[in-house]
Every structure is written in C-alpha cells, then in structure tokens.
Short mmCIF file of C-alpha atoms (C1' of nucleotides) in Angstrom, two decimals:
data_model
loop_
_atom_site.label_atom_id
_atom_site.label_comp_id
_atom_site.label_asym_id
_atom_site.label_seq_id
_atom_site.Cartn_x
_atom_site.Cartn_y
_atom_site.Cartn_z
CA MET J 29 0.00 0.00 0.00
CA ASP J 30 2.94 2.30 0.76
CA ARG J 31 4.07 1.77 -2.80
CA VAL J 32 0.67 2.41 -4.33
CA PHE J 33 0.26 5.77 -2.60
CA HIS J 34 3.88 6.70 -3.16
CA ALA J 35 3.47 5.93 -6.87
CA LEU J 36 0.43 8.18 -7.04
CA ALA J 37 2.17 11.03 -5.18
CA ASP J 38 3.75 12.40 -8.36
CA ALA J 39 1.93 14.34 -11.06
CA THR J 40 3.91 12.75 -13.90
CA ARG J 41 3.14 9.27 -12.66
CA ARG J 42 -0.54 10.07 -12.18
CA ASP J 43 -0.61 11.33 -15.77
CA ILE J 44 1.00 8.10 -16.96
CA VAL J 45 -1.62 6.13 -15.04
CA ARG J 46 -4.35 8.17 -16.70
CA ARG J 47 -2.92 7.49 -20.15
CA VAL J 48 -2.34 3.78 -19.76
CA LEU J 49 -5.75 3.17 -18.21
CA ASP J 50 -7.23 4.79 -21.29
CA GLY J 51 -5.09 2.75 -23.70
CA GLU J 52 -1.71 1.07 -24.08
CA HIS J 53 1.40 3.10 -24.87
CA SER J 54 5.06 2.35 -25.39
CA ILE J 55 7.55 3.94 -23.00
CA SER J 56 9.04 6.25 -25.65
CA ASP J 57 5.49 7.10 -26.68
CA LEU J 58 4.77 8.20 -23.11
CA ALA J 59 8.10 10.01 -22.81
CA ARG J 60 7.19 12.41 -25.63
CA HIS J 61 4.56 14.05 -23.41
CA TYR J 62 6.92 15.04 -20.60
CA PRO J 63 9.78 17.53 -20.35
CA MET J 64 12.30 14.95 -19.16
CA SER J 65 14.56 12.22 -20.45
CA MET J 66 13.27 8.82 -21.50
CA THR J 67 15.26 7.28 -18.68
CA ALA J 68 13.34 9.37 -16.17
CA VAL J 69 10.03 8.19 -17.64
CA GLN J 70 11.35 4.64 -17.58
CA LYS J 71 12.00 5.02 -13.86
CA HIS J 72 8.51 6.41 -13.29
CA VAL J 73 7.03 3.41 -15.10
CA GLY J 74 9.23 1.20 -12.92
CA VAL J 75 7.78 2.77 -9.78
CA LEU J 76 4.25 2.27 -11.09
CA GLU J 77 5.08 -1.32 -11.96
CA GLY J 78 6.49 -1.92 -8.46
CA ALA J 79 3.19 -0.68 -7.05
CA GLY J 80 1.23 -3.02 -9.31
CA LEU J 81 -0.47 -0.12 -11.07
CA VAL J 82 0.85 -1.08 -14.51
CA VAL J 83 2.44 -4.05 -16.22
CA LYS J 84 4.78 -4.13 -19.22
CA ARG J 85 4.27 -6.45 -22.15
CA ARG J 86 7.13 -6.69 -24.60
CA GLN J 87 6.01 -6.61 -28.18
CA GLY J 88 8.92 -6.85 -30.56
CA ARG J 89 11.16 -3.86 -30.13
CA GLU J 90 8.88 -1.87 -27.89
CA GLN J 91 7.37 -2.36 -24.47
CA ARG J 92 3.64 -1.76 -24.15
CA VAL J 93 2.63 -0.30 -20.79
CA VAL J 94 -0.85 -1.27 -19.71
CA GLY J 95 -2.74 -0.13 -16.61
CA ARG J 96 -4.06 -2.47 -13.91
CA VAL J 97 -7.05 -1.21 -12.01
CA GLU J 98 -6.86 -3.65 -9.06
CA ALA J 99 -4.24 -1.71 -7.08
CA LEU J 100 -6.29 1.46 -7.54
CA ARG J 101 -9.30 -0.31 -6.14
CA ARG J 102 -7.41 -1.41 -3.04
CA ALA J 103 -6.34 2.20 -2.41
CA GLU J 104 -9.89 3.39 -2.95
CA ALA J 105 -11.21 0.77 -0.54
CA LEU J 106 -8.82 1.98 2.15
CA LEU J 107 -9.93 5.59 1.73
CA ALA J 108 -13.55 4.45 1.88
CA GLU J 109 -12.75 2.61 5.12
CA TYR J 110 -11.36 5.84 6.60
CA GLU J 111 -14.51 7.65 5.59
CA ARG J 112 -16.55 4.95 7.30
CA LEU J 113 -14.64 5.58 10.56
CA TRP J 114 -15.34 9.28 10.16
CA ARG J 115 -19.04 8.70 9.64
CA GLU J 116 -19.27 6.32 12.58
CA ARG J 117 -17.61 8.89 14.78
CA PHE J 118 -20.33 11.39 14.02
CA ASP J 119 -22.95 8.75 14.58
CA ARG J 120 -21.49 8.23 18.06
CA MET J 121 -21.35 11.97 18.65
CA GLY J 122 -25.00 12.08 17.66
CA ASP J 123 -25.74 9.42 20.29
CA VAL J 124 -23.94 11.46 22.90
CA LEU J 125 -25.99 14.54 21.99
CA MET J 126 -29.19 12.54 22.18
CA THR J 127 -28.21 11.15 25.57
CA GLU J 128 -27.33 14.61 26.85
CA MET J 129 -30.66 15.96 25.63
CA GLU J 130 -32.49 13.15 27.38
CA GLY J 131 -30.53 13.84 30.54
CA ASN J 132 -31.35 17.55 30.39
CA GLY J 133 -34.96 16.83 29.66
CA ARG J 134 -35.39 15.06 32.98
CA MET Z 30 -2.82 16.19 -4.54
CA ASP Z 31 0.87 15.25 -4.51
CA ARG Z 32 0.91 16.04 -0.82
CA VAL Z 33 -2.23 14.03 -0.03
CA PHE Z 34 -0.90 10.87 -1.67
CA HIS Z 35 2.57 11.40 -0.28
CA ALA Z 36 1.10 11.78 3.20
CA LEU Z 37 -0.78 8.50 2.81
CA ALA Z 38 2.30 6.67 1.50
CA ASP Z 39 3.55 5.86 5.00
CA ALA Z 40 2.11 3.25 7.32
CA THR Z 41 2.63 5.35 10.47
CA ARG Z 42 0.85 8.31 8.91
CA ARG Z 43 -2.03 6.14 7.67
CA ASP Z 44 -2.38 4.80 11.20
CA ILE Z 45 -2.45 8.33 12.59
CA VAL Z 46 -5.16 9.21 10.07
CA ARG Z 47 -7.16 6.19 11.14
CA ARG Z 48 -6.90 7.19 14.80
CA VAL Z 49 -7.75 10.86 14.39
CA LEU Z 50 -10.69 10.14 12.10
CA ASP Z 51 -12.04 7.92 14.85
CA GLY Z 52 -11.45 10.50 17.58
CA GLU Z 53 -9.18 13.36 18.63
CA HIS Z 54 -5.80 12.68 20.16
CA SER Z 55 -2.94 14.78 21.44
CA ILE Z 56 0.43 14.43 19.75
CA SER Z 57 2.09 12.76 22.76
CA ASP Z 58 -0.98 10.54 23.01
CA LEU Z 59 -0.40 9.41 19.42
CA ALA Z 60 3.35 9.08 19.95
CA ARG Z 61 2.86 6.38 22.59
CA HIS Z 62 1.67 3.96 19.93
CA TYR Z 63 4.77 4.11 17.75
CA PRO Z 64 8.34 2.98 18.26
CA MET Z 65 9.84 6.39 17.55
CA SER Z 66 10.48 9.73 19.22
CA MET Z 67 7.76 12.28 19.77
CA THR Z 68 9.56 14.62 17.40
CA ALA Z 69 9.22 12.04 14.62
CA VAL Z 70 5.48 11.76 15.25
CA GLN Z 71 5.28 15.55 15.35
CA LYS Z 72 6.81 15.64 11.88
CA HIS Z 73 4.37 13.02 10.60
CA VAL Z 74 1.48 15.10 11.90
CA GLY Z 75 3.06 18.09 10.17
CA VAL Z 76 3.07 16.22 6.86
CA LEU Z 77 -0.57 15.23 7.33
CA GLU Z 78 -1.41 18.83 8.20
CA GLY Z 79 0.37 20.09 5.08
CA ALA Z 80 -1.79 17.73 3.04
CA GLY Z 81 -4.95 19.02 4.70
CA LEU Z 82 -5.71 15.61 6.17
CA VAL Z 83 -5.66 16.85 9.78
CA VAL Z 84 -5.77 20.12 11.69
CA LYS Z 85 -4.37 20.95 15.10
CA ARG Z 86 -6.36 22.74 17.75
CA ARG Z 87 -4.45 23.94 20.77
CA GLN Z 88 -6.19 23.22 24.03
CA GLY Z 89 -4.22 24.38 27.02
CA ARG Z 90 -0.94 22.57 27.20
CA GLU Z 91 -1.72 20.01 24.56
CA GLN Z 92 -2.53 20.06 20.88
CA ARG Z 93 -5.55 18.06 19.77
CA VAL Z 94 -5.14 16.52 16.32
CA VAL Z 95 -8.39 16.11 14.45
CA GLY Z 96 -8.96 14.47 11.06
CA ARG Z 97 -10.44 16.22 8.05
CA VAL Z 98 -12.22 13.99 5.58
CA GLU Z 99 -12.35 16.42 2.64
CA ALA Z 100 -8.84 15.75 1.35
CA LEU Z 101 -9.51 12.03 1.50
CA ARG Z 102 -12.60 12.54 -0.60
CA ARG Z 103 -10.65 14.41 -3.26
CA ALA Z 104 -8.16 11.57 -3.50
CA GLU Z 105 -10.95 9.05 -3.68
CA ALA Z 106 -12.66 11.03 -6.44
CA LEU Z 107 -9.46 10.98 -8.50
CA LEU Z 108 -9.13 7.22 -8.16
CA ALA Z 109 -12.78 6.84 -9.15
CA GLU Z 110 -12.09 8.98 -12.22
CA TYR Z 111 -9.25 6.63 -13.20
CA GLU Z 112 -11.57 3.69 -12.83
CA ARG Z 113 -14.07 5.43 -15.08
CA LEU Z 114 -11.42 5.75 -17.81
CA TRP Z 115 -10.67 2.05 -17.39
CA ARG Z 116 -14.32 1.10 -17.73
CA GLU Z 117 -14.82 3.32 -20.79
CA ARG Z 118 -11.83 1.70 -22.42
CA PHE Z 119 -13.45 -1.71 -22.13
CA ASP Z 120 -16.70 -0.29 -23.41
CA ARG Z 121 -14.83 0.87 -26.51
CA MET Z 122 -13.14 -2.50 -26.85
CA GLY Z 123 -16.56 -4.08 -26.64
CA ASP Z 124 -17.72 -1.85 -29.51
CA VAL Z 125 -14.76 -2.94 -31.60
CA LEU Z 126 -15.58 -6.57 -30.95
CA MET Z 127 -19.22 -6.02 -31.90
CA THR Z 128 -18.22 -4.26 -35.12
CA GLU Z 129 -15.80 -7.07 -36.00
CA MET Z 130 -18.49 -9.67 -35.40
CA GLU Z 131 -20.92 -7.79 -37.61
CA GLY Z 132 -18.30 -7.57 -40.33
CA ASN Z 133 -17.59 -11.29 -40.11
CA GLY Z 134 -21.26 -12.09 -40.10
CA ARG Z 135 -21.77 -10.55 -43.55
"C1'" DC F 4 7.66 28.41 43.52
"C1'" DT F 5 9.29 24.23 41.52
"C1'" DT F 6 8.87 20.49 38.76
"C1'" DA F 7 7.01 17.60 35.19
"C1'" DA F 8 4.59 17.36 30.77
"C1'" DA F 9 3.47 18.77 26.01
"C1'" DT F 10 5.00 21.03 22.27
"C1'" DA F 11 8.20 23.48 19.14
"C1'" DC F 12 12.25 23.96 16.64
"C1'" DA F 13 17.10 23.73 15.05
"C1'" DA F 14 20.85 20.89 13.66
"C1'" DC F 15 22.40 16.77 12.12
"C1'" DC F 16 22.53 12.17 9.56
"C1'" DA F 17 21.69 8.08 6.41
"C1'" DA F 18 18.86 6.57 2.91
"C1'" DA F 19 15.61 7.25 -0.76
"C1'" DT F 20 13.94 10.07 -4.64
"C1'" DG F 21 13.98 12.18 -9.11
"C1'" DG F 22 16.62 13.64 -12.25
"C1'" DT F 23 20.88 13.47 -15.49
"C1'" DT F 24 24.47 11.35 -18.96
"C1'" DG F 25 26.68 7.57 -21.07
"C1'" DT F 26 26.96 2.91 -22.76
"C1'" DA F 27 25.11 -1.28 -24.70
"C1'" DG F 28 21.77 -4.80 -26.57
"C1'" DA F 29 17.73 -5.88 -29.55
"C1'" DT F 30 14.96 -5.10 -33.30
"C1'" DC F 31 12.94 -2.90 -37.25
"C1'" DA F 32 13.53 -0.34 -41.90
"C1'" DG F 33 15.93 0.58 -46.10
"C1'" DC I 19 24.50 -5.18 -43.91
"C1'" DT I 20 23.76 -0.51 -41.95
"C1'" DG I 21 21.59 2.77 -39.49
"C1'" DA I 22 17.94 4.39 -36.62
"C1'" DT I 23 14.81 3.33 -32.69
"C1'" DC I 24 13.40 1.37 -28.29
"C1'" DT I 25 14.75 -0.25 -24.13
"C1'" DA I 26 17.89 -1.33 -20.23
"C1'" DC I 27 21.14 -0.27 -16.89
"C1'" DA I 28 25.04 1.78 -14.34
"C1'" DA I 29 26.98 5.79 -12.33
"C1'" DC I 30 26.46 10.12 -10.62
"C1'" DC I 31 24.25 14.26 -8.27
"C1'" DA I 32 21.11 17.50 -5.62
"C1'" DT I 33 17.21 17.43 -2.83
"C1'" DT I 34 13.88 15.37 0.14
"C1'" DT I 35 12.61 12.17 3.62
"C1'" DG I 36 12.39 10.04 8.06
"C1'" DG I 37 14.66 9.61 11.76
"C1'" DT I 38 17.73 11.32 15.79
"C1'" DT I 39 19.36 14.52 19.86
"C1'" DG I 40 19.40 18.76 22.22
"C1'" DT I 41 17.42 23.08 23.74
"C1'" DA I 42 13.59 26.30 24.77
"C1'" DT I 43 8.77 27.67 25.83
"C1'" DT I 44 4.39 27.18 27.71
"C1'" DT I 45 1.24 25.16 30.86
"C1'" DA I 46 -0.45 22.10 34.53
"C1'" DA I 47 0.29 20.02 39.09
"C1'" DG I 48 2.15 19.64 43.76
#
DNA sequence: CTTAAATACAACCAAATGGTTGTAGATCAG
DNA sequence: CTGATCTACAACCATTTGGTTGTATTTAAG
C-alpha cells in the first residue's frame, strides 16, 4: 500500500496512469509528453510497476505499458474505510448529543 | 494532490489518520503507539497537516489533532475517475468486438 | 515556587527520490 | 549489412525524507 500511494504522489506518474488506463502506450510514446529524459520516464514506469499499477508487455522492439485497475481499487477501498470511521464517529457523537438531551430533559 | 498521496504513503501516517478520524488525540498521546520519538510523530502530523488531512487545535498545554475527511474525498474522487477511464476503455473494446463480429457475419 | 509534561524547533545524519548522462543490446527499416 | 529506434542499466548528483538529539517555551500540578 505504501508503494501504491507513493506511486500516485507524483503528477507525472498520475498522468502516466491516466494514459495507460485509457489505452496502451510504449515507454518512448509516453516520454514524448513530458519535459524529461526517456530514462526518467522509464523510472517512473518502474515505480508504477512496483506498485502493481501497470504491467509491461514486450512486443517486438517496444514495451507496451498497460494499466491495472486492481491496485487502484485497493487504495480506494482503504480511503472508503477511513470515511466509514469518520461517519461512525459522528454517529457516536450524535448518540452522545441525544443522551445529553435526554438527561437535560429530565 | 501530490501532498495528499505522499502523506498516505507511509504506514505510520495512515495509522495516525485512522486514529484521528475515529477521535481526537494529542500528539504525545499518538506518539505512545509508535516505536519512535515524539519529534518524529510531530513531523508526521506536520506532513498530514500540510496535506490538509488533519488540523491541530491547541487546548491548554496540549494540541488536539483532528482528522479532516475532505482531502480524503478528493483523493478518492481521483481514483474513481481513473476507474471510469478504465471502464470506458473496455466499453470501446466491446464496440470494436461487436463491429468485428458484424463484419464477419456478412 | 518548583517540577514535570506537552509542544516546538534547530541541527544533524543516512537513505531514498527524481533527475541526469553515457553505454550497450535488440529489433525494425531501407 | 547498416543505421535508426526502443529499451535497459550503471553511475552520478542534488534534494527530500524520516529519523535522531538537544534546547527552549508554555502550561499544569504539587
């Protein structure tokens, strides 16, 4: 999970994710969109791959980068879990308020 | 957004988020749960604060750390957007398959 | 008043990050 | 075959990160 969030904590990498979820691209293809060397883009793809957000499939001379949505879903599920905690907290606070009101009413 | 994902890319910080979304805690209170100095925890809280995931409210001698769910929601919305792209891609691939089948059928 | 607790902050350190250049191996095109 | 293209990888560098210790300030407690 560390790796998933770390991978997403960079605008270039998020843009790569966006592109490869929309369709496959080669690494040099991706590199053309960013103001940095191909090696740098290669490293970014490596980070995404380490996080399970993309996989590479060699096809002749080039390497097609394709997005995997599963890791994204795990991250999303964790955030949803945090939101659940948040909601439950307010439910409890609501209970406390109700109890206080009852107490005052008597 | 960089800062939100970066903040979540650390297990200690995610655990702090979990705790403060469930209820307020002081910094030294939080620090007791981790095998590191209070200063280290202070820095983690600082990173979370910079990402807008928590705010600090001074209360006498101690500083209550309280979670904010809005930044989480923005991150979740982005991940959902990526999933949408992914789904649309398969819808398009489905169209291609349908068209190919029609062509073969004739 | 004195002491302990909670926080803040500066200085320091090792390791990781994000970039570069250079070199080399495959593979496709002419 | 030759040359251009795509990828891989090593070496290097500046900055950031995640931790430490030490010192200072504020506040609560005895």
